[in-house]
Amino acid sequence: MKGTLVSTRFLMVCLSKMTVTHLHFFLHETLGGKNPLAVEVAQANISSLPFGTLYAIDDILNIGLEDNSEVIGNAQGLALTVGGNTTTGVMYVDFGFTKGKFKGSSISLFSRNPITNTEREVVVVGGRGKFRIAKGFALLKTYFLNATTVIVDFNVTLIHTDPILETQFSWIVWLCTTLLE
């Protein structure tokens, strides 16, 4: 019983050093055309299907659904089509924020992404700046999709360290993140 009480108290201290942040933004992607934001960089030479096709992306992050809404950053990374039916992708993308209170910070996603599902969930595996040691998830909802344009709504929930507390209590933050894994 005493060990459980100590573990519970330690967990409460750990969680008090962590911050939960919710983000909401829209990813705007342009395929093809004069200024594409996603381009094919390689394709497997095994069939005419897009299975095994690798894309480089540099998408725009807006606060709103409209193209002319304020830009708050960009999403840069790679996406790979996987599976024989090509309805699933694997993505590694760094979402860098260039404006607002999270300017200079980013979150990293590395996850399976069933791209033809209107609503889906992907995992946040890290972050930098104000999102140091971030873990969490993003709920994605495709609002618009055609041959040249994709607009996806991102609702992100993050658990991360507070950089100020981290410098003051770095050993506690290290121990907490190790125990929470």
XYZ file of C-alpha atoms in Angstrom:
181
model
C 0.000 0.000 0.000
C 2.802 2.399 0.888
C 4.482 1.849 -2.519
C 1.204 2.640 -4.296
C 0.793 5.860 -2.306
C 4.358 6.927 -3.140
C 3.823 6.086 -6.841
C 0.559 8.030 -6.893
C 2.155 11.089 -5.290
C 5.126 10.935 -7.656
C 2.774 10.668 -10.649
C 0.870 13.735 -9.385
C 4.167 15.678 -9.206
C 5.061 14.511 -12.714
C 1.734 15.560 -14.158
C 1.933 18.941 -12.444
C 5.152 19.601 -14.396
C 3.459 18.798 -17.716
C 1.241 21.069 -19.786
C -1.768 20.080 -21.895
C -2.308 22.218 -24.988
C -5.090 22.064 -27.566
C -4.422 23.402 -31.075
C -6.847 23.935 -33.939
C -5.784 24.843 -37.475
C -6.343 23.943 -41.122
C -3.801 22.389 -43.461
C -4.038 23.631 -47.057
C -2.307 21.556 -49.729
C -2.008 22.195 -53.452
C -1.230 19.297 -55.775
C 0.128 20.060 -59.237
C -0.263 23.416 -60.950
C 2.241 26.260 -61.026
C 3.094 26.278 -57.293
C 2.498 22.786 -55.874
C 2.898 22.208 -52.141
C 3.138 18.425 -52.492
C 5.224 16.771 -55.197
C 5.978 13.174 -56.083
C 9.669 12.459 -55.568
C 9.781 8.680 -56.143
C 7.552 5.793 -57.187
C 8.110 2.066 -56.953
C 8.688 0.500 -60.333
C 6.381 -2.473 -59.728
C 2.980 -1.450 -61.067
C 0.846 1.382 -62.321
C -0.704 1.767 -58.848
C 0.567 4.594 -56.633
C 1.599 1.984 -53.999
C 5.054 2.942 -52.766
C 4.908 6.534 -54.025
C 6.829 9.063 -51.943
C 5.766 12.715 -51.748
C 7.578 15.725 -50.323
C 5.231 18.269 -48.783
C 5.427 21.904 -47.712
C 1.807 22.656 -46.843
C 0.362 25.856 -45.426
C -1.221 26.032 -41.961
C -4.067 28.540 -41.660
C -6.242 29.510 -38.726
C -9.317 29.220 -40.923
C -10.877 27.115 -43.620
C -10.571 29.871 -46.230
C -7.405 30.228 -48.339
C -7.097 33.876 -47.346
C -7.235 33.216 -43.577
C -4.120 34.020 -41.538
C -1.125 31.738 -42.166
C 0.383 30.505 -38.879
C 3.012 28.102 -40.178
C 3.753 25.247 -42.487
C 3.892 21.462 -42.467
C 7.013 20.014 -44.046
C 7.853 16.367 -44.462
C 7.232 13.163 -46.338
C 4.184 11.064 -47.115
C 4.275 7.542 -48.519
C 1.359 5.628 -50.020
C 1.212 2.107 -48.642
C -1.119 -0.829 -49.065
C -2.309 -2.378 -52.281
C -5.464 -0.272 -52.343
C -3.470 2.994 -51.831
C -6.012 4.334 -49.352
C -3.465 4.468 -46.561
C -0.414 6.627 -46.195
C 2.383 6.895 -43.688
C 3.430 10.419 -42.886
C 6.365 12.073 -41.216
C 5.600 15.781 -40.988
C 6.964 18.620 -38.849
C 4.352 21.326 -38.172
C 6.298 24.542 -37.634
C 4.528 27.592 -36.239
C 5.697 30.980 -37.538
C 3.181 33.319 -35.851
C 1.333 33.703 -32.584
C 2.231 32.484 -29.110
C 3.772 29.270 -30.496
C 6.076 31.035 -32.987
C 9.335 29.107 -33.302
C 7.849 25.886 -31.918
C 6.830 22.761 -33.781
C 5.220 19.362 -33.377
C 6.200 16.203 -35.228
C 3.794 13.569 -36.476
C 4.838 10.111 -37.575
C 1.823 7.973 -38.149
C -0.323 5.793 -40.328
C -2.887 7.975 -42.069
C -5.927 6.340 -43.732
C -6.225 9.215 -46.210
C -9.588 8.298 -47.715
C -11.346 8.302 -44.329
C -13.031 11.649 -43.757
C -12.170 11.517 -40.044
C -9.051 9.903 -38.622
C -6.493 10.054 -35.822
C -2.708 10.362 -36.073
C -0.037 10.405 -33.397
C 2.222 13.258 -32.285
C 5.655 11.846 -31.460
C 7.622 14.938 -30.460
C 8.078 18.653 -30.551
C 10.453 21.514 -30.003
C 10.323 24.981 -28.490
C 7.225 25.344 -26.321
C 6.252 21.775 -27.270
C 9.451 20.102 -26.070
C 8.982 16.387 -25.366
C 5.436 16.549 -26.795
C 3.273 13.467 -27.056
C -0.319 13.417 -28.155
C -2.692 12.954 -31.015
C -4.402 14.868 -33.774
C -7.944 14.338 -34.973
C -8.110 15.057 -38.694
C -11.185 15.817 -40.742
C -10.981 16.301 -44.496
C -13.119 19.307 -45.465
C -12.265 19.502 -49.126
C -10.551 17.145 -51.540
C -10.241 17.227 -55.310
C -7.493 16.581 -57.876
C -5.562 19.762 -56.994
C -6.602 20.903 -53.493
C -6.803 19.300 -50.060
C -8.023 21.076 -46.897
C -7.788 19.182 -43.613
C -9.007 20.338 -40.180
C -6.523 19.505 -37.377
C -7.597 19.306 -33.720
C -4.444 18.500 -31.756
C -4.071 17.549 -28.096
C -0.534 17.672 -26.691
C 1.088 16.790 -23.393
C 4.473 18.473 -23.116
C 6.878 20.073 -20.707
C 6.818 23.725 -19.839
C 10.246 24.998 -21.008
C 10.551 27.290 -17.966
C 9.784 24.493 -15.502
C 12.019 22.144 -17.459
C 15.085 24.299 -16.893
C 14.301 24.618 -13.186
C 13.385 20.963 -12.600
C 15.133 19.126 -15.443
C 15.768 15.958 -13.431
C 12.093 15.720 -12.417
C 10.943 16.282 -16.010
C 13.358 13.614 -17.274
C 12.190 11.111 -14.675
C 8.502 11.911 -15.304
C 8.741 11.542 -19.075
C 10.659 8.288 -18.648
C 8.004 6.888 -16.314
C 5.112 8.070 -18.500
C 6.446 6.211 -21.590
